Amino acid sequence: MRGLAELTNGFAGEIVLPGDPGYDAARVVWNGMIDRRPALIVRPTSTDDVAAAVRFATARELVVAVRGGGHSIPGLSTCDHGIVIDLSRMRGVHVDPGARTARVAGGALLWELDEAAQQHGLVCPVGVVSHTGVGGLTLGGGMGRLQRRFGLTIDNLLAVELVTADGCLARASDDEQPELFWGMRGAGPNFGIVTEFEFQLHPLDDTVTHGVVVHPVERAEALAERYRELVEEGSDGSWASFGVALALPADEYPPEVAGGPMVYTAVLHCGRAADAEHDLAPLRGLGGSAVRAIERKTYLTTQRLADEATSWGHRFSMRSAFLHSLPDDLVRAWVEQVDRIPEGASGGYSVWSCGRAIAAVPDGATAFTGREGQYWAAAEAQWDDPELDEACRAWGRAALADAQPYEVAGRYVNDVAEVEDELTRSIYGDAKYERLVALKREWDPDNVFRLNQNIRP
Ligand SMILES: Cc1cc2nc3c(=O)[nH]c(=O)nc-3n(C[C@H](O)[C@H](O)[C@H](O)COP(=O)(O)OP(=O)(O)OC[C@H]3O[C@@H](n4cnc5c(N)ncnc54)[C@H](O)[C@@H]3O)c2cc1C
């Protein structure tokens, strides 16, 4: 590439070009549907490297993709022809147990933060798949099994250090650049490349109560009723999901549900064992489950349980919404529609309990929008055969239509699988969107950071 010497001078990281032995491996991202060919991939090892890469790219008007953990569902961390600034060599977590804080490098993965914090009996609430990037997850919000107790990941974010569109360094917190800090918490990738996050941590015992109950789909409404009771009356320390899904791979399920539709509830209770017994009582009352596996296990074990089922390379699409309620009508509609997932694909509907610590933060405090939702609901499909792409995406687009009457304002930016201007506005609502536009004009007027759910300056 012409002019590359200007970057290589003093750049301590790695540069991978088309034709290099590692190029094809370096351009792979999590979603197997995404297949792009950047002009170069750089792997900085320091903030100075990141700044040099940004200046190099802007001087040449290269499209800039920023990659943390590579899990963006629409493939926003890679591009054709442009530059990928891949933060995978900027890893590491430093915990200050006295202050109960963690400094986390911009390219770290969730498992690094989980493990480093738990070494001191501490935790930061993050997502449920340990190979996800802290970067993208946090800058969009960060939902997970501890969210009712400790809030979203951004509700525990104290500060960020970032490289801005002009290649300079900035720090944002409640005291420094507070407006930028507001925007970073929900629309972050629009404003710069975060090289370091600082989080507040909380004490958490290493052992929690976790597991799942599975029932034949005929019990959908009965289980939904128990689930609602659990969510509405359970403590902040209890989190639960409810799902209508295909029981695949069939050999992992008992015969009464294998291969067909099933309903399930998964729980994590981070309180004492006796409190968990009490809070999870509604699930025992239903009886007759195909699977009932709720037990004490370490928090770190639970954080890796979904890793394999969500491994790299499969094709994936989803749509989600925040809901104020989960009525039986909706559950019935999902039971019908889960059967329409194209043959050869797996997937279904899942609902997570929200509220509590999430709702305790005022909606206006961060760019993230959707705190009023008592539930987050998603329709997800996963498949491997490219021939199924159109059918699976079409299923995903239509699958949540029945939930519309129960939606609250906002949408979770990290789940938006398509990139369309109108969708981006609906993530934040009109007022926040305009506030984000003003912020974008101040920090990135030329839209250098546009590979994200983009706020157009
Ligand atoms: C298997 C799987 C499980 C998931 N589970 C959860 C979950 O439990 N909870 C949840 O809330 N979300 C979850 N998500 C959604 C996830 O939060 C988003 O996909 C998120 O964008 C992933 O971040 P990443 O760094 O891995 O992705 P990337 O693809 O690397 O980045 C995503 C976006 O963030 C930007 N970005 C990444 N790092 C930085 C940085 N340091 N500075 C600036 N911009 C950056 C990228 O440019 C891109 O626009 C999951 C996604 C997948 C695929």
Coordinates of C-alpha atoms and ligand atoms in Angstrom, one line a residue:
M1 CA 0.0 0.0 0.0
R2 CA 1.3 3.5 -0.9
G3 CA 2.5 5.7 1.9
L4 CA 2.5 2.8 4.4
A5 CA 5.9 3.9 5.7
E6 CA 4.3 6.9 7.3
L7 CA 2.4 4.5 9.5
T8 CA 5.1 1.9 10.1
N9 CA 7.5 4.6 11.4
G10 CA 7.2 4.3 15.2
F11 CA 4.1 2.0 15.0
A12 CA 4.8 -0.8 17.5
G13 CA 1.8 -3.0 16.6
E14 CA 1.2 -5.4 13.8
I15 CA 0.1 -4.6 10.2
V16 CA -1.6 -7.2 8.1
L17 CA -2.1 -6.7 4.4
P18 CA -3.9 -8.7 1.7
G19 CA -1.7 -11.5 0.6
D20 CA 0.0 -11.8 4.0
P21 CA -0.2 -15.3 5.5
G22 CA -2.4 -14.1 8.4
Y23 CA -4.7 -11.9 6.3
D24 CA -7.6 -14.3 5.9
A25 CA -7.7 -15.3 9.5
A26 CA -7.4 -11.6 10.6
R27 CA -10.4 -10.5 8.6
V28 CA -12.8 -13.1 10.1
V29 CA -15.5 -11.7 12.5
W30 CA -18.0 -13.5 14.7
N31 CA -21.0 -13.5 12.4
G32 CA -20.3 -16.0 9.6
M33 CA -22.5 -14.0 7.2
I34 CA -19.9 -11.2 7.1
D35 CA -17.1 -11.6 4.6
R36 CA -15.2 -8.4 4.0
R37 CA -11.8 -7.5 2.6
P38 CA -10.1 -4.5 4.2
A39 CA -7.2 -2.8 2.5
L40 CA -5.2 -3.2 5.8
I41 CA -5.7 -4.5 9.3
V42 CA -3.6 -2.9 12.0
R43 CA -3.2 -4.2 15.6
P44 CA -2.0 -1.4 17.8
T45 CA -0.4 -2.2 21.1
S46 CA -0.7 1.3 22.7
T47 CA -2.8 4.5 22.6
D48 CA 0.0 6.1 20.5
D49 CA -0.4 3.3 17.9
V50 CA -4.2 3.9 17.8
A51 CA -3.7 7.6 17.3
A52 CA -1.2 7.0 14.6
A53 CA -3.6 4.7 12.8
V54 CA -6.5 7.2 13.0
R55 CA -4.3 10.0 11.6
F56 CA -3.0 7.7 8.8
A57 CA -6.5 6.7 7.9
T58 CA -8.0 10.2 7.9
A59 CA -5.1 11.7 5.9
R60 CA -6.1 9.1 3.2
E61 CA -9.8 9.3 3.7
L62 CA -9.9 5.5 4.4
V63 CA -13.1 4.0 5.8
V64 CA -12.3 3.2 9.4
A65 CA -13.6 0.1 11.2
V66 CA -12.8 -0.4 14.9
R67 CA -12.7 -3.9 16.2
G68 CA -13.0 -4.9 19.9
G69 CA -14.2 -8.5 20.3
G70 CA -15.5 -8.7 16.7
H71 CA -19.1 -9.7 17.8
S72 CA -21.0 -7.0 16.0
I73 CA -24.0 -8.7 14.6
P74 CA -24.2 -6.6 11.4
G75 CA -20.4 -6.8 11.0
L76 CA -19.6 -3.2 11.9
S77 CA -16.1 -4.0 13.0
T78 CA -14.8 -4.7 9.5
C79 CA -15.1 -3.2 6.1
D80 CA -14.2 -3.6 2.4
H81 CA -11.2 -1.5 1.2
G82 CA -10.7 0.5 4.3
I83 CA -8.6 0.1 7.5
V84 CA -9.6 -2.2 10.4
I85 CA -8.1 -0.9 13.7
D86 CA -8.2 -4.2 15.6
L87 CA -7.7 -3.8 19.4
S88 CA -7.1 -7.5 20.0
R89 CA -3.5 -6.8 21.2
M90 CA -4.7 -4.2 23.7
R91 CA -5.9 -6.5 26.4
G92 CA -5.6 -6.8 30.1
V93 CA -7.5 -5.8 33.3
H94 CA -6.1 -4.1 36.4
V95 CA -8.2 -4.3 39.5
D96 CA -7.8 -2.1 42.5
P97 CA -9.4 -4.1 45.2
G98 CA -9.3 -1.3 47.8
A99 CA -11.2 1.2 45.6
R100 CA -13.2 -1.7 44.0
T101 CA -12.5 -0.4 40.5
A102 CA -11.1 -2.0 37.3
R103 CA -9.2 -0.4 34.5
V104 CA -9.8 -2.5 31.3
A105 CA -8.0 -2.2 28.0
G106 CA -10.1 -1.3 24.9
G107 CA -9.7 -4.7 23.3
A108 CA -10.3 -6.9 26.4
L109 CA -12.9 -9.7 26.3
L110 CA -15.6 -10.2 29.0
W111 CA -13.9 -13.3 30.5
E112 CA -10.8 -11.2 31.4
L113 CA -12.8 -8.7 33.4
D114 CA -14.9 -11.5 35.0
E115 CA -11.8 -13.5 36.1
A116 CA -9.8 -10.5 37.3
A117 CA -12.6 -9.1 39.3
Q118 CA -13.6 -12.5 40.9
Q119 CA -10.1 -13.0 42.1
H120 CA -10.9 -10.3 44.6
G121 CA -14.5 -11.4 45.2
L122 CA -15.7 -8.6 43.0
V123 CA -17.8 -8.2 39.8
C124 CA -18.8 -5.8 37.0
P125 CA -22.1 -6.7 35.4
V126 CA -21.4 -7.7 31.8
G127 CA -23.0 -10.0 29.1
V128 CA -23.5 -13.7 29.1
V129 CA -21.0 -14.9 26.5
S130 CA -17.4 -14.7 27.7
H131 CA -15.8 -14.2 24.3
T132 CA -17.7 -10.9 23.6
G133 CA -15.6 -7.7 23.6
V134 CA -15.9 -5.4 26.6
G135 CA -15.6 -2.5 24.0
G136 CA -18.6 -2.9 21.9
L137 CA -20.8 -4.4 24.7
T138 CA -20.1 -1.5 27.0
L139 CA -20.4 1.3 24.5
G140 CA -23.9 0.1 23.6
G141 CA -25.1 -0.5 27.1
G142 CA -24.2 -4.0 28.4
M143 CA -27.0 -6.3 29.5
G144 CA -26.5 -9.5 31.5
R145 CA -27.5 -11.7 34.4
L146 CA -26.6 -9.3 37.1
Q147 CA -28.5 -6.3 35.6
R148 CA -31.4 -6.2 38.1
R149 CA -28.9 -6.0 41.0
F150 CA -26.1 -3.8 39.5
G151 CA -27.6 -2.3 36.4
L152 CA -26.2 -2.2 32.9
T153 CA -22.5 -2.3 32.3
I154 CA -22.6 1.5 31.5
D155 CA -24.2 2.1 34.9
N156 CA -20.9 1.0 36.4
L157 CA -18.7 2.9 34.0
L158 CA -16.6 5.6 35.7
A159 CA -14.5 6.9 32.9
V160 CA -13.2 6.3 29.4
E161 CA -10.0 7.3 27.7
L162 CA -10.3 7.6 24.0
V163 CA -8.6 8.5 20.7
T164 CA -10.8 11.0 18.9
A165 CA -11.4 11.5 15.2
D166 CA -8.5 14.0 14.9
G167 CA -6.1 11.5 16.5
C168 CA -6.0 13.3 19.8
L169 CA -6.6 11.8 23.3
A170 CA -9.5 12.6 25.5
R171 CA -11.0 11.5 28.8
A172 CA -14.6 11.5 29.6
S173 CA -16.3 10.9 33.0
D174 CA -19.0 12.7 35.1
D175 CA -16.5 15.5 35.7
E176 CA -14.5 15.6 32.5
Q177 CA -16.4 16.2 29.2
P178 CA -19.7 15.1 30.9
E179 CA -21.7 15.5 27.7
L180 CA -19.3 13.2 25.8
F181 CA -19.6 10.7 28.7
W182 CA -23.3 10.8 28.4
G183 CA -23.1 9.9 24.7
M184 CA -20.4 7.3 25.2
R185 CA -22.9 5.3 27.3
G186 CA -25.2 4.0 24.6
A187 CA -23.8 5.5 21.3
G188 CA -20.1 5.2 22.2
P189 CA -18.6 3.9 18.9
N190 CA -19.6 7.2 17.2
F191 CA -17.2 9.3 19.1
G192 CA -13.8 7.7 19.3
I193 CA -11.8 4.6 20.0
V194 CA -11.7 3.7 23.7
T195 CA -8.3 2.6 24.8
E196 CA -9.2 2.2 28.4
F197 CA -12.4 1.8 30.4
E198 CA -12.7 2.3 34.2
F199 CA -15.4 0.5 36.0
Q200 CA -16.9 0.4 39.5
L201 CA -16.9 -3.1 40.9
H202 CA -19.2 -4.8 43.5
P203 CA -18.7 -7.6 46.0
L204 CA -20.1 -10.9 44.7
D205 CA -19.7 -14.4 46.3
D206 CA -18.0 -16.8 43.9
T207 CA -21.0 -19.2 44.1
V208 CA -24.5 -18.4 42.7
T209 CA -27.7 -20.4 42.0
H210 CA -28.1 -21.0 38.3
G211 CA -30.0 -23.3 36.0
V212 CA -32.9 -24.0 33.7
V213 CA -36.2 -25.7 33.6
V214 CA -37.6 -27.0 30.3
H215 CA -41.3 -27.9 29.6
P216 CA -43.2 -29.1 26.5
V217 CA -44.6 -26.2 24.6
E218 CA -48.2 -27.1 25.7
R219 CA -47.2 -25.6 29.1
A220 CA -46.1 -22.3 27.6
E221 CA -48.8 -20.2 29.3
A222 CA -48.4 -21.9 32.6
L223 CA -44.7 -21.4 32.6
A224 CA -45.1 -17.8 31.5
E225 CA -47.3 -17.1 34.4
R226 CA -44.7 -18.5 36.8
Y227 CA -42.0 -16.5 35.1
R228 CA -43.9 -13.3 35.4
E229 CA -44.4 -14.0 39.1
L230 CA -40.6 -14.6 39.5
V231 CA -39.8 -11.4 37.8
E232 CA -42.4 -9.2 39.5
E233 CA -42.0 -10.6 43.0
G234 CA -38.4 -11.9 43.0
S235 CA -35.6 -10.0 44.6
D236 CA -33.2 -7.8 42.7
G237 CA -30.6 -10.6 43.0
S238 CA -32.7 -12.9 40.8
W239 CA -32.6 -12.7 37.1
A240 CA -34.6 -14.9 34.8
S241 CA -35.1 -15.5 31.1
F242 CA -38.1 -17.1 29.4
G243 CA -37.9 -18.7 26.0
V244 CA -39.9 -20.4 23.3
A245 CA -37.3 -22.2 21.1
L246 CA -36.6 -25.3 19.1
A247 CA -35.0 -28.0 21.2
L248 CA -31.9 -28.4 19.0
P249 CA -29.5 -30.2 18.8
A250 CA -32.1 -32.8 19.5
D251 CA -29.7 -35.3 21.2
E252 CA -29.2 -32.7 24.0
Y253 CA -32.9 -32.9 25.0
P254 CA -35.2 -35.5 26.5
P255 CA -37.6 -37.2 24.0
E256 CA -40.7 -35.2 25.0
V257 CA -39.2 -32.0 23.5
A258 CA -36.3 -33.1 21.4
G259 CA -36.2 -31.5 17.9
G260 CA -39.5 -29.6 18.4
P261 CA -40.6 -26.5 20.1
M262 CA -40.2 -26.2 23.9
V263 CA -40.5 -23.5 26.6
Y264 CA -37.9 -22.8 29.2
T265 CA -36.9 -20.5 32.0
A266 CA -33.3 -20.0 32.9
V267 CA -32.4 -18.3 36.2
L268 CA -29.4 -16.8 38.0
H269 CA -29.8 -15.9 41.7
C270 CA -26.8 -14.1 43.2
G271 CA -28.1 -14.1 46.8
R272 CA -27.7 -16.7 49.6
A273 CA -28.8 -20.3 48.8
A274 CA -31.8 -20.0 51.2
D275 CA -33.0 -16.8 49.5
A276 CA -32.6 -18.4 46.1
E277 CA -34.7 -21.4 47.3
H278 CA -37.4 -19.0 48.4
D279 CA -37.3 -16.7 45.3
L280 CA -37.3 -19.6 42.8
A281 CA -40.3 -21.4 44.4
P282 CA -42.7 -20.5 41.6
L283 CA -40.7 -22.7 39.2
R284 CA -40.9 -25.7 41.5
G285 CA -44.7 -25.4 41.7
L286 CA -45.3 -26.2 38.1
G287 CA -43.8 -29.7 38.3
G288 CA -43.5 -32.2 35.5
S289 CA -40.6 -30.5 33.7
A290 CA -38.6 -32.3 31.0
V291 CA -35.4 -30.8 32.4
R292 CA -34.9 -29.3 35.8
A293 CA -31.3 -28.4 36.5
I294 CA -30.9 -25.6 39.0
E295 CA -27.9 -25.8 41.3
R296 CA -25.1 -23.9 43.0
K297 CA -22.1 -23.2 40.8
T298 CA -19.5 -20.6 40.5
Y299 CA -20.3 -17.4 38.8
L300 CA -17.4 -17.8 36.5
T301 CA -18.8 -21.2 35.4
T302 CA -22.2 -19.6 34.5
Q303 CA -20.4 -16.9 32.5
R304 CA -18.9 -19.6 30.1
L305 CA -22.0 -21.9 29.8
A306 CA -23.2 -20.2 26.6
D307 CA -19.8 -19.9 24.9
E308 CA -19.9 -23.0 22.9
A309 CA -23.5 -22.7 21.6
T310 CA -22.6 -19.2 20.4
S311 CA -19.2 -20.0 19.0
W312 CA -17.7 -18.1 16.0
G313 CA -18.5 -18.7 12.4
H314 CA -22.3 -19.4 12.4
R315 CA -24.7 -17.2 10.5
F316 CA -26.9 -15.2 12.8
S317 CA -29.7 -12.6 12.7
M318 CA -31.9 -11.2 15.4
R319 CA -34.4 -8.5 16.3
S320 CA -35.2 -7.2 19.8
A321 CA -37.4 -4.8 21.7
F322 CA -38.0 -3.7 25.3
L323 CA -41.5 -4.6 26.5
H324 CA -43.6 -3.3 29.4
S325 CA -45.4 -6.7 29.7
L326 CA -45.5 -10.3 28.6
P327 CA -49.1 -11.2 28.0
D328 CA -50.3 -14.7 27.2
D329 CA -51.4 -13.6 23.7
L330 CA -47.8 -12.8 22.8
V331 CA -46.6 -16.1 24.2
R332 CA -49.2 -18.0 22.1
A333 CA -48.2 -16.1 19.0
W334 CA -44.5 -17.1 19.5
V335 CA -45.4 -20.7 20.0
E336 CA -47.0 -20.6 16.6
Q337 CA -44.2 -18.7 14.9
V338 CA -41.2 -20.6 16.4
D339 CA -42.3 -23.5 14.1
R340 CA -41.8 -21.3 11.1
I341 CA -38.0 -20.9 11.6
P342 CA -36.7 -22.2 8.3
E343 CA -35.7 -25.9 8.3
G344 CA -32.0 -26.2 8.9
A345 CA -31.8 -23.2 11.2
S346 CA -32.1 -23.1 15.0
G347 CA -33.4 -20.3 17.2
G348 CA -36.4 -18.9 18.9
Y349 CA -37.6 -16.2 21.2
S350 CA -36.0 -15.2 24.5
V351 CA -37.1 -12.7 27.1
W352 CA -34.9 -11.3 29.9
S353 CA -36.1 -9.7 33.1
C354 CA -35.0 -6.1 33.3
G355 CA -36.2 -3.2 35.6
R356 CA -34.9 -2.8 39.2
A357 CA -31.3 -1.3 39.1
I358 CA -31.7 -0.5 35.4
A359 CA -34.9 1.4 36.0
A360 CA -33.4 3.2 39.0
V361 CA -31.1 5.2 36.6
P362 CA -33.1 8.1 35.0
D363 CA -33.7 7.6 31.3
G364 CA -32.0 10.9 30.6
A365 CA -28.8 10.0 32.4
T366 CA -27.3 8.1 29.5
A367 CA -27.8 7.9 25.7
F368 CA -29.0 4.3 26.2
T369 CA -32.8 4.2 25.8
G370 CA -35.2 1.5 27.0
R371 CA -34.9 1.5 30.8
E372 CA -38.7 1.5 31.2
G373 CA -38.8 -2.0 29.8
Q374 CA -39.7 -4.6 32.4
Y375 CA -38.6 -7.2 29.8
W376 CA -36.2 -7.4 26.8
A377 CA -37.4 -9.7 24.1
A378 CA -35.5 -11.1 21.1
A379 CA -36.1 -13.3 18.2
E380 CA -32.9 -15.0 17.1
A381 CA -32.0 -17.4 14.3
Q382 CA -28.7 -19.2 13.7
W383 CA -27.8 -21.3 10.7
D384 CA -24.8 -22.4 8.5
D385 CA -26.1 -22.8 5.0
P386 CA -25.8 -19.6 3.0
E387 CA -28.9 -20.7 1.0
L388 CA -31.0 -20.0 4.1
D389 CA -29.8 -16.4 4.5
E390 CA -32.8 -14.7 3.0
A391 CA -35.4 -17.0 4.6
C392 CA -33.8 -16.6 8.1
R393 CA -33.5 -12.9 7.8
A394 CA -37.1 -12.6 6.7
W395 CA -38.2 -14.7 9.7
G396 CA -36.2 -12.5 12.0
R397 CA -37.7 -9.3 10.5
A398 CA -41.3 -10.4 11.0
A399 CA -40.8 -12.4 14.1
L400 CA -41.3 -9.6 16.7
A401 CA -44.2 -7.9 14.9
D402 CA -46.7 -9.3 17.5
A403 CA -44.7 -7.6 20.3
Q404 CA -45.2 -4.1 19.0
P405 CA -48.3 -3.2 21.1
Y406 CA -46.2 -4.0 24.2
E407 CA -43.0 -2.1 23.3
V408 CA -41.6 0.9 25.3
A409 CA -39.4 3.6 23.8
G410 CA -35.9 2.7 22.7
R411 CA -34.1 -0.2 21.3
Y412 CA -30.9 -2.0 22.3
V413 CA -28.3 -0.7 19.8
N414 CA -26.1 -3.8 20.1
D415 CA -28.9 -6.0 18.8
V416 CA -29.8 -4.0 15.7
A417 CA -28.8 -6.4 13.0
E418 CA -29.5 -4.1 10.1
V419 CA -28.1 -0.6 9.5
E420 CA -30.7 1.9 8.4
D421 CA -31.1 5.6 9.3
E422 CA -34.7 5.2 10.6
L423 CA -33.7 2.3 12.8
T424 CA -30.9 4.3 14.4
R425 CA -33.3 7.1 15.3
S426 CA -35.7 4.6 16.9
I427 CA -32.8 3.3 19.1
Y428 CA -32.6 6.6 20.9
G429 CA -35.9 8.4 20.2
D430 CA -36.0 11.9 18.6
A431 CA -34.8 14.1 21.5
K432 CA -31.8 12.0 22.3
Y433 CA -31.0 11.5 18.7
E434 CA -30.8 15.3 18.2
R435 CA -28.6 15.6 21.3
L436 CA -26.3 12.9 19.8
V437 CA -26.1 14.7 16.5
A438 CA -24.9 17.9 18.3
L439 CA -22.3 15.8 20.1
K440 CA -21.2 14.1 16.8
R441 CA -20.8 17.5 15.2
E442 CA -18.5 18.5 18.0
W443 CA -16.4 15.4 18.2
D444 CA -16.5 13.8 14.8
P445 CA -17.8 16.3 12.2
D446 CA -16.4 14.4 9.2
N447 CA -18.0 11.1 10.5
V448 CA -14.6 9.3 10.6
F449 CA -16.3 6.7 13.0
R450 CA -19.2 5.8 10.8
L451 CA -19.2 2.0 11.0
N452 CA -21.6 1.8 13.9
Q453 CA -25.3 2.5 14.3
N454 CA -24.4 5.9 12.9
I455 CA -25.4 9.3 14.2
R456 CA -25.0 11.4 11.1
P457 CA -23.3 14.8 11.9
Ligands
LIG1 C1 -22.6 -14.3 20.9 C2 -23.0 -13.0 21.4 C3 -23.5 -12.8 22.7 C4 -23.9 -11.5 23.1 N1 -24.3 -11.4 24.4 C5 -24.6 -10.2 24.8 C6 -25.0 -10.0 26.2 O1 -25.1 -10.9 27.0 N2 -25.3 -8.7 26.6 C7 -25.2 -7.6 25.7 O2 -25.5 -6.5 26.2 N3 -24.9 -7.8 24.5 C8 -24.6 -9.0 24.0 N4 -24.2 -9.2 22.7 C9 -24.2 -8.0 21.8 C10 -22.8 -7.4 21.9 O3 -22.9 -6.5 23.0 C11 -22.5 -6.6 20.7 O4 -22.4 -7.5 19.6 C12 -21.2 -5.8 20.8 O5 -21.2 -4.8 19.8 C13 -20.0 -6.7 20.8 O6 -18.9 -6.0 21.1 P1 -17.5 -6.4 20.5 O7 -16.4 -5.5 21.0 O8 -17.3 -7.9 20.6 O9 -17.8 -6.2 18.9 P2 -17.1 -5.5 17.7 O10 -17.7 -6.1 16.5 O11 -15.6 -5.5 17.8 O12 -17.6 -4.0 17.9 C14 -18.9 -3.6 17.9 C15 -19.0 -2.1 17.7 O13 -18.3 -1.5 18.8 C16 -17.2 -0.7 18.3 N5 -16.1 -0.9 19.2 C17 -15.7 -2.0 19.8 N6 -14.7 -1.8 20.6 C18 -14.5 -0.5 20.6 C19 -13.7 0.4 21.4 N7 -12.8 0.0 22.2 N8 -13.8 1.8 21.1 C20 -14.7 2.2 20.2 N9 -15.5 1.5 19.5 C21 -15.4 0.1 19.8 C22 -17.0 -1.3 16.9 O14 -16.4 -0.3 16.1 C23 -18.4 -1.6 16.4 O15 -19.1 -0.5 15.9 C24 -23.8 -10.4 22.2 C25 -23.4 -10.6 20.9 C26 -23.0 -11.9 20.5 C27 -22.6 -12.1 19.1

